Short mmCIF file of C-alpha atoms in Angstrom, two decimals:
data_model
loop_
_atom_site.label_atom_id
_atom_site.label_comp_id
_atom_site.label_asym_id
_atom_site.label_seq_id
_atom_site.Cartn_x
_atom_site.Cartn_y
_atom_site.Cartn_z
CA UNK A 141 -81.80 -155.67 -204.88
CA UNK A 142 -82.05 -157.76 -208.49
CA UNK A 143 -83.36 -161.09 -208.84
CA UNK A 144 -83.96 -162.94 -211.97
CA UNK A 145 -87.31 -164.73 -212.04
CA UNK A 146 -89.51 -166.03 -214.92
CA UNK A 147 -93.42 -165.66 -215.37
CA UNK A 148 -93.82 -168.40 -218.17
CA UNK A 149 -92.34 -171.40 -218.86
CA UNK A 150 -89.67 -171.57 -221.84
CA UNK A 151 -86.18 -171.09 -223.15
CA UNK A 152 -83.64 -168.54 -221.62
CA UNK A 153 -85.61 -165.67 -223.26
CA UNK A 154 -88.00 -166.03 -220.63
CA UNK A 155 -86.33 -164.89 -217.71
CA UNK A 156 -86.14 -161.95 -215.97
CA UNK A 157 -83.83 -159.43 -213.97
CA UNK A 158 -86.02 -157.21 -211.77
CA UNK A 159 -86.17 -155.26 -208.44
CA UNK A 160 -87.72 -156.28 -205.28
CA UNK A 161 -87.10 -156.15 -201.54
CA UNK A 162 -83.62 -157.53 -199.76
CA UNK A 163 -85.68 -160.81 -197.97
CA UNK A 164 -85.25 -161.31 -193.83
CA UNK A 165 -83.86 -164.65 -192.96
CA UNK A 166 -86.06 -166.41 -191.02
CA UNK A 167 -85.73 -169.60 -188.74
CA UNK A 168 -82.56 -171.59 -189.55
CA UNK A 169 -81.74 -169.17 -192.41
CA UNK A 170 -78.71 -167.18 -193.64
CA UNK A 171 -78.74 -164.40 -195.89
CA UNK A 172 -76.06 -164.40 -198.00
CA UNK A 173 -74.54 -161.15 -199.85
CA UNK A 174 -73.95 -163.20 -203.12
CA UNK A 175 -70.43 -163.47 -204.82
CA UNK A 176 -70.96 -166.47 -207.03
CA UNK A 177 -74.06 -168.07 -208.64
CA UNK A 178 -74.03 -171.59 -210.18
CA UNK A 179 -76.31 -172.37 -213.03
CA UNK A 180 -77.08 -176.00 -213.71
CA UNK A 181 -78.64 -178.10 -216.19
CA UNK A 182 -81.77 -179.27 -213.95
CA UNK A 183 -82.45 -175.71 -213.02
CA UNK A 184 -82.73 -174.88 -217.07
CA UNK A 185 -84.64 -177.90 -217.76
CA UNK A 186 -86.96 -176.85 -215.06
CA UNK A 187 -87.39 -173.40 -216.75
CA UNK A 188 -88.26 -174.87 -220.17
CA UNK A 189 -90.20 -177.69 -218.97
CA UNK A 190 -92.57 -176.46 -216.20
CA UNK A 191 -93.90 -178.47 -213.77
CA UNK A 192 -93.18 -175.60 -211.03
CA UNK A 193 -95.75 -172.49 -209.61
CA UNK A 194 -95.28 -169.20 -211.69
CA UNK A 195 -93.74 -166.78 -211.40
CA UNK A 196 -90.77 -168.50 -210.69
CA UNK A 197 -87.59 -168.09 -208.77
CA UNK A 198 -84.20 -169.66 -209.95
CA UNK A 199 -82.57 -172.26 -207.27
CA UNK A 200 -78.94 -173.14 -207.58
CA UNK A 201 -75.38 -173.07 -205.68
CA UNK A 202 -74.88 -169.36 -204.12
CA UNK A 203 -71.28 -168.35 -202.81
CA UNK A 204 -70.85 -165.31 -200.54
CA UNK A 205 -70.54 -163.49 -196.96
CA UNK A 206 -73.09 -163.86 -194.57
CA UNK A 207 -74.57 -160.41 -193.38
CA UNK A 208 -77.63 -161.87 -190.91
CA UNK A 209 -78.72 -164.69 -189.39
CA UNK A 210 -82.15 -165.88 -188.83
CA UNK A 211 -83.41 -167.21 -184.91
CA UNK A 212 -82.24 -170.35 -184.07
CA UNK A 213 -79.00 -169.96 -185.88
CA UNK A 214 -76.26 -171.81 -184.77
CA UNK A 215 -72.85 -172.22 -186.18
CA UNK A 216 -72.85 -169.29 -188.32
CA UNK A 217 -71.78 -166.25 -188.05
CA UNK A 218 -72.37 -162.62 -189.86
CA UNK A 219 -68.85 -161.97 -191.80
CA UNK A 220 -68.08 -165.56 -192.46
CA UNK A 221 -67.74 -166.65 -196.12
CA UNK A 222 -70.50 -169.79 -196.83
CA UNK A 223 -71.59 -171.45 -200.05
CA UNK A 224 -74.54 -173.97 -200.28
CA UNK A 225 -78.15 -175.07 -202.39
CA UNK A 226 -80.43 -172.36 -202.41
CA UNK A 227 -83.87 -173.36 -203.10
CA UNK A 228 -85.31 -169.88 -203.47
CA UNK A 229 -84.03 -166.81 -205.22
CA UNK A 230 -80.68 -168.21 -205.82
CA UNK A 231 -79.67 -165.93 -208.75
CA UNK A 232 -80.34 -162.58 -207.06
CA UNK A 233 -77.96 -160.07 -205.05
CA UNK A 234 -78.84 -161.22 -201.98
CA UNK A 235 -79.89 -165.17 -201.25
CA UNK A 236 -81.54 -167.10 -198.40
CA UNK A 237 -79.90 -169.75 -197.55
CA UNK A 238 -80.80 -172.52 -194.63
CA UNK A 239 -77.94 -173.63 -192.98
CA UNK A 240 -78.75 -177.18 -193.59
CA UNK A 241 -77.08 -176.72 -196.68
CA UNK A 242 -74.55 -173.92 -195.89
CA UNK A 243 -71.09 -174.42 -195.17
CA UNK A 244 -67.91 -172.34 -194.86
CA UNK A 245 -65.20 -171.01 -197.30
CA UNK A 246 -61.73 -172.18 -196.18
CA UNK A 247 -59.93 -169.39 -196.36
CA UNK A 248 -57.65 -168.66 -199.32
CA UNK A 249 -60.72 -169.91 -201.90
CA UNK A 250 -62.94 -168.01 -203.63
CA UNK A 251 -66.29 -167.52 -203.91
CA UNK A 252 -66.04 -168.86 -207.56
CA UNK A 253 -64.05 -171.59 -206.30
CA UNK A 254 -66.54 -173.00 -204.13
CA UNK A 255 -69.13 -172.42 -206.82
CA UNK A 256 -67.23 -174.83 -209.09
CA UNK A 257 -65.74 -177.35 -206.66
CA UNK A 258 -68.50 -178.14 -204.05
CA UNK A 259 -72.24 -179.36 -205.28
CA UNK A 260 -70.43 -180.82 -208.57
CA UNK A 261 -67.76 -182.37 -206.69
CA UNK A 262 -69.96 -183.92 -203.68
CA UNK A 263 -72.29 -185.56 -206.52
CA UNK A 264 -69.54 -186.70 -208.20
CA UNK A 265 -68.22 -187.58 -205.02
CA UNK A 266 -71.17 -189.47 -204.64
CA UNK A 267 -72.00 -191.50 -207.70
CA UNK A 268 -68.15 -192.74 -207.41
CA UNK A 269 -68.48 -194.03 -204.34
CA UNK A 270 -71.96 -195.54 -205.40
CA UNK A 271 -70.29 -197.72 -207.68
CA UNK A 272 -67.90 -199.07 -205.35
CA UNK A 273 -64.37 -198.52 -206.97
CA UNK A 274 -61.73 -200.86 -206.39
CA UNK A 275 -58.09 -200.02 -207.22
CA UNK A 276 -56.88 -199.83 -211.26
CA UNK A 277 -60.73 -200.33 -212.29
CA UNK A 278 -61.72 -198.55 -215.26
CA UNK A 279 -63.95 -195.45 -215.06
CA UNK A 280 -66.17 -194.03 -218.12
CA UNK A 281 -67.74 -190.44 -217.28
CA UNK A 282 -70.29 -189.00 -219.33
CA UNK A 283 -70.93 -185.98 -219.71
CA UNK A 284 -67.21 -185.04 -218.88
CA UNK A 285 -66.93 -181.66 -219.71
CA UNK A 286 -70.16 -180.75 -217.42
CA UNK A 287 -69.95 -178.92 -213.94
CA UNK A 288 -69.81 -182.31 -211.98
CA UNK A 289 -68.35 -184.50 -214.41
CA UNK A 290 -64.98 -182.58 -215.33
CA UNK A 291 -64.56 -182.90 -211.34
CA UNK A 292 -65.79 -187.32 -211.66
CA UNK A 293 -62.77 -187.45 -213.53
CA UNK A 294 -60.34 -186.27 -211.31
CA UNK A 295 -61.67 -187.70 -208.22
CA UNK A 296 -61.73 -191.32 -209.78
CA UNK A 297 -57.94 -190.66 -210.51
CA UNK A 298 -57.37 -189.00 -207.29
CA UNK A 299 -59.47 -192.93 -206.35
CA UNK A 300 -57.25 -194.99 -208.29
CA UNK A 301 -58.32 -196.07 -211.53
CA UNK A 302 -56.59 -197.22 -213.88
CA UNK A 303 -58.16 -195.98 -216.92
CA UNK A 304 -60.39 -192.84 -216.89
CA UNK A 305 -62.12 -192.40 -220.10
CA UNK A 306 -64.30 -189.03 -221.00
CA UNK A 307 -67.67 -189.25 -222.90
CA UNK A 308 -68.50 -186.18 -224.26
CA UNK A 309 -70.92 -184.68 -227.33
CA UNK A 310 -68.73 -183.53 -229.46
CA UNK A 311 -65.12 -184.12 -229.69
CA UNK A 312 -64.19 -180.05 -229.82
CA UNK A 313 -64.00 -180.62 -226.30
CA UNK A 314 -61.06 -183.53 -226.35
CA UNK A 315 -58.29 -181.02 -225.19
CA UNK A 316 -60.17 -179.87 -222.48
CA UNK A 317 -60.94 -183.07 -220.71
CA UNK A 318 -57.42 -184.68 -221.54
CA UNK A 319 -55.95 -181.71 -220.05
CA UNK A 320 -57.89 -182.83 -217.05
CA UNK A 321 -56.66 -186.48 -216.91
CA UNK A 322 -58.62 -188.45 -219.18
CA UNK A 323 -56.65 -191.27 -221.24
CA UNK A 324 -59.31 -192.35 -223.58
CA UNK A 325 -61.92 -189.56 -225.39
CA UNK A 326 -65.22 -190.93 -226.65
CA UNK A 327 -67.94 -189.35 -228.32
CA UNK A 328 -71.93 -190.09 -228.03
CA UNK A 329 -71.73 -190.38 -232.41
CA UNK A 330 -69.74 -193.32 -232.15
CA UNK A 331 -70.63 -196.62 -232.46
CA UNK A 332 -68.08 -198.40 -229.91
CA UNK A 333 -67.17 -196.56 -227.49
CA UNK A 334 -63.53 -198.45 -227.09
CA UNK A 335 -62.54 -201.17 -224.86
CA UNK A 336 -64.91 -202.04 -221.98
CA UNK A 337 -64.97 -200.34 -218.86
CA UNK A 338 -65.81 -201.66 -214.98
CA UNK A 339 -67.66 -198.60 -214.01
CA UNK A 340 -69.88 -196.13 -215.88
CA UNK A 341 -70.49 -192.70 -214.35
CA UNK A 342 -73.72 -191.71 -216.49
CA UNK A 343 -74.83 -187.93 -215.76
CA UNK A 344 -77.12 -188.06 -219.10
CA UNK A 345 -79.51 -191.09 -219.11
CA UNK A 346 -82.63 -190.86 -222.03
CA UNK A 347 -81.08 -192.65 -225.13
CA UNK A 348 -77.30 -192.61 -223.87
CA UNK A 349 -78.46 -195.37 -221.71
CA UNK A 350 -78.21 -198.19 -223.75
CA UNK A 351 -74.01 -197.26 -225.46
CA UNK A 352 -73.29 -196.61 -221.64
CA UNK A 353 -74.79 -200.46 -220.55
CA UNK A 354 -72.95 -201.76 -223.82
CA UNK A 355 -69.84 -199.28 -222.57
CA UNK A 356 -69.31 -202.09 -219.34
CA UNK A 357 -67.22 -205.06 -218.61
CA UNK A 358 -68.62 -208.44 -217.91
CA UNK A 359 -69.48 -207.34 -213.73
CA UNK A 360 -69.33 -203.42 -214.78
CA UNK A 361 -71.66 -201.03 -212.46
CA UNK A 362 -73.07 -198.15 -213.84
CA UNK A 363 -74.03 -195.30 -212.07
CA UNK A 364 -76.76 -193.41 -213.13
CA UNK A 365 -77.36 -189.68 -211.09
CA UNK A 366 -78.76 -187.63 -214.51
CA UNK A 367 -82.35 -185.49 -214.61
CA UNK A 368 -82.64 -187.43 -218.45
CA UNK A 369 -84.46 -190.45 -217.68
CA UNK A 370 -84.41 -193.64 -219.88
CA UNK A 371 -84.80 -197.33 -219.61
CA UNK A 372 -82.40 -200.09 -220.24
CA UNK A 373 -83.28 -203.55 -220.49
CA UNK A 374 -82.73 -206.16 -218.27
CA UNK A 375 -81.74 -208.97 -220.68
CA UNK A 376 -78.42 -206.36 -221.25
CA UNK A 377 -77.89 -206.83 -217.61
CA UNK A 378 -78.68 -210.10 -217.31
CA UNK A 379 -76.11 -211.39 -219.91
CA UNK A 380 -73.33 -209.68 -218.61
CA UNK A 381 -74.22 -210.23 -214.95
CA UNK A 382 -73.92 -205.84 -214.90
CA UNK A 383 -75.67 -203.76 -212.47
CA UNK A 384 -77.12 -199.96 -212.79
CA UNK A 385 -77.50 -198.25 -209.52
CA UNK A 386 -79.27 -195.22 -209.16
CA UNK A 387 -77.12 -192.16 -206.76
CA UNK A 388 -79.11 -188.77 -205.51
CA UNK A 389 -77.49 -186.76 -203.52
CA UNK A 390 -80.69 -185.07 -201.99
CA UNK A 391 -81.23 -188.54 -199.66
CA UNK A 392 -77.58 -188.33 -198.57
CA UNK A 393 -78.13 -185.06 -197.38
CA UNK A 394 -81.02 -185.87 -195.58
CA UNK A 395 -80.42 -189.08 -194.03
CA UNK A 396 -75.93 -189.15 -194.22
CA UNK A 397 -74.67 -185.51 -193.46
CA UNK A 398 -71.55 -186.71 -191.97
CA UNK A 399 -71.02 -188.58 -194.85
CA UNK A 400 -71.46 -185.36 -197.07
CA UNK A 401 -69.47 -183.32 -194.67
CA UNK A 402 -66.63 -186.26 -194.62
CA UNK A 403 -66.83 -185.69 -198.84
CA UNK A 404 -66.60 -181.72 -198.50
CA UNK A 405 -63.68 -181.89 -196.18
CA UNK A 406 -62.40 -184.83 -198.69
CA UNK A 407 -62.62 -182.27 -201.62
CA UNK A 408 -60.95 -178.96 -200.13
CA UNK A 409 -58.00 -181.31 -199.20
CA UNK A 410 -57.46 -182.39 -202.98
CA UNK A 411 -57.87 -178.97 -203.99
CA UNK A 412 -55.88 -177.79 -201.33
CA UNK A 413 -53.37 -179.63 -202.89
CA UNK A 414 -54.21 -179.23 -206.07
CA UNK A 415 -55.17 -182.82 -207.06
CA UNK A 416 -58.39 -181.56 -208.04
CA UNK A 417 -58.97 -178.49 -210.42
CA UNK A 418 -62.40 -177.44 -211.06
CA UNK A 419 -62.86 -175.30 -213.83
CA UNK A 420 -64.97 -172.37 -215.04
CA UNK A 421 -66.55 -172.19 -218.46
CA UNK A 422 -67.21 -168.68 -218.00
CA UNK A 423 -68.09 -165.65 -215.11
CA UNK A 424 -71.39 -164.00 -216.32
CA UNK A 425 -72.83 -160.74 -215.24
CA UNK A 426 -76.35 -161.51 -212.99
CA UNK A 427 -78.12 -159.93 -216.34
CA UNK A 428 -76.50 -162.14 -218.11
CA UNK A 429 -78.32 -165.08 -216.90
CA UNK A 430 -80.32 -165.35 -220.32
CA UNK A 431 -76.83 -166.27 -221.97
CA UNK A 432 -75.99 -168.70 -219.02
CA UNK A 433 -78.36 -170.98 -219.57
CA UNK A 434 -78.01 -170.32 -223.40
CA UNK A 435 -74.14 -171.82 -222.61
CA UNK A 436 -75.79 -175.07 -220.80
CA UNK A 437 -78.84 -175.99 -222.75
CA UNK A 438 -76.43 -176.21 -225.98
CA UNK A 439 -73.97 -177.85 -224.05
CA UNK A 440 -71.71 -176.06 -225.04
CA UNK A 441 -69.28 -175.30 -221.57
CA UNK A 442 -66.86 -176.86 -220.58
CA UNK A 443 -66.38 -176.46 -216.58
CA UNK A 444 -69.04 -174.62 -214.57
CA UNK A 445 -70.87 -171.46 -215.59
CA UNK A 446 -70.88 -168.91 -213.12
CA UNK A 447 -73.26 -166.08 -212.78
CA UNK A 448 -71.32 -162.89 -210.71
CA UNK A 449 -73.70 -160.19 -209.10
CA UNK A 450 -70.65 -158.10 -208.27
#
């Protein structure tokens, strides 16, 4: 089978499609013929950065049909359609994938569906309901043409705000988040960022941190669930009596999965019915991968980018 791995540390030209053995689940595992790779900003910044052993293996969302099951699997069976976190060899043909963080396909979706509707839409899922929405609030998303926040701005409609505004980086992507909902269009460059809001959904951090403080209402909560880092000063807080509350949606899986499986159910339903519409930037071939993360570390997609092994 192919897998893409990388042996140093670097930009997308760094990584690598090669050919090694399909791997045997093991204890708890699936292995999952994959359909439907997602490629996300922390897994790029991890490539670049470092910090991990070498060579390296690619995590990410996988979406596909199950063809074996490890011992002790329960719940699962071979022929059923899953999608989940890999932490492994995610971008490869086949994927191992522990069924901790595997669940089905309804039927009727694809495998590129699920890629763009379920890890984005649980942590958006999340950091919403981290902040505590009450009806006709105001909702700022940053980042809102990303994987997960194109999907915040839906389900804070689908919540019942009142006013959904969309920060984004440059304002060539306007039409695509207004076509999603948004009522208000901000970009980073500008020096208000328009009426103030009760609730900032901040999937950027570093130096956005301080507009997106600025960005609340007198009481405003901001919600901060980015890989970017940053500090924001507590006299900015203090004056306005506004909170930041940090959301990761590794401890809900560990210590809540009812509450995450309560969210996934909560998501198929709205897409079921169309309330929510996640998006695809674009459906890459698996040697392609070097241009997927291209797409993400300029920022330049709007929806999820999707990696497709077959």
């Amino acid at each position: 089978m192919r897998r893409v791995r990388y042996y140093e540390n670097g930009g997308p030209e760094v990584l690598r499609v090669e050919e090694t053995e399909v791997p045997v689940p093991g204890t708890g595992e699936l292995l999952v013929r994959t359909e439907a790779i997602g490629v996300t900003l922390p897994m790029v910044r991890k490539v670049r950065a470092g910090g991990l052993p070498l060579p390296g293996g690619l995590g990410g969302e996988v979406a596909g049909e199950v063809v074996a099951v490890g011992p002790d699997v329960t719940g699962f069976t071979v022929g059923e359609r899953v999608t989940g976190l890999c932490f492994g060899d995610a971008y490869a043909d086949y994927s191992l994938l522990h069924t901790a963080m595997a669940s089905p396909v309804p039927a009727g979706a694809s495998a590129v569906d699920a890629i763009g509707l379920v890890r984005g839409g649980l942590v958006a899922r999340g950091a919403l309901e981290a902040a505590r929405p009450q009806p006709g609030e105001s909702v700022l998303v940053t980042a809102a043409a990303s994987g997960a926040g194109h999907l915040a701005m839906q389900l804070a409609r689908a919540h019942g705000a009142g006013r959904v505004v969309a920060a984004v980086g440059s304002a060539a992507k306007a039409d695509f988040v207004r076509s999603l909902g948004a009522d208000e269009v901000v970009t980073y460059q500008q020096e208000s960022w328009g009426e103030p809001v009760d609730i900032v959904l901040d999937a950027v951090g570093g130096e956005l941190l301080g507009p997106a403080v600025a960005a609340l209402a007198p009481g405003g909560r901001l919600v901060a669930y980015s890989s970017g880092g940053g500090t924001v000063e507590a006299y900015d807080l203090l004056v306005g009596a506004k909170s930041v509350i940090g959301f990761q949606m590794a401890l809900i899986a560990r210590n809540r999965p009812q509450l995450m499986e309560r969210w996934r159910q909560e998501l198929w339903e709205l897409f079921a019915t169309g309330r929510i519409r996640p998006r695809v930037h674009a459906e890459l071939p698996l040697e392609d991968a070097a241009k997927a993360h291209e797409i993400i570390e300029g920022r330049a997609n709007r929806g999820k980018v999707v990696l497709r092994p077959v």
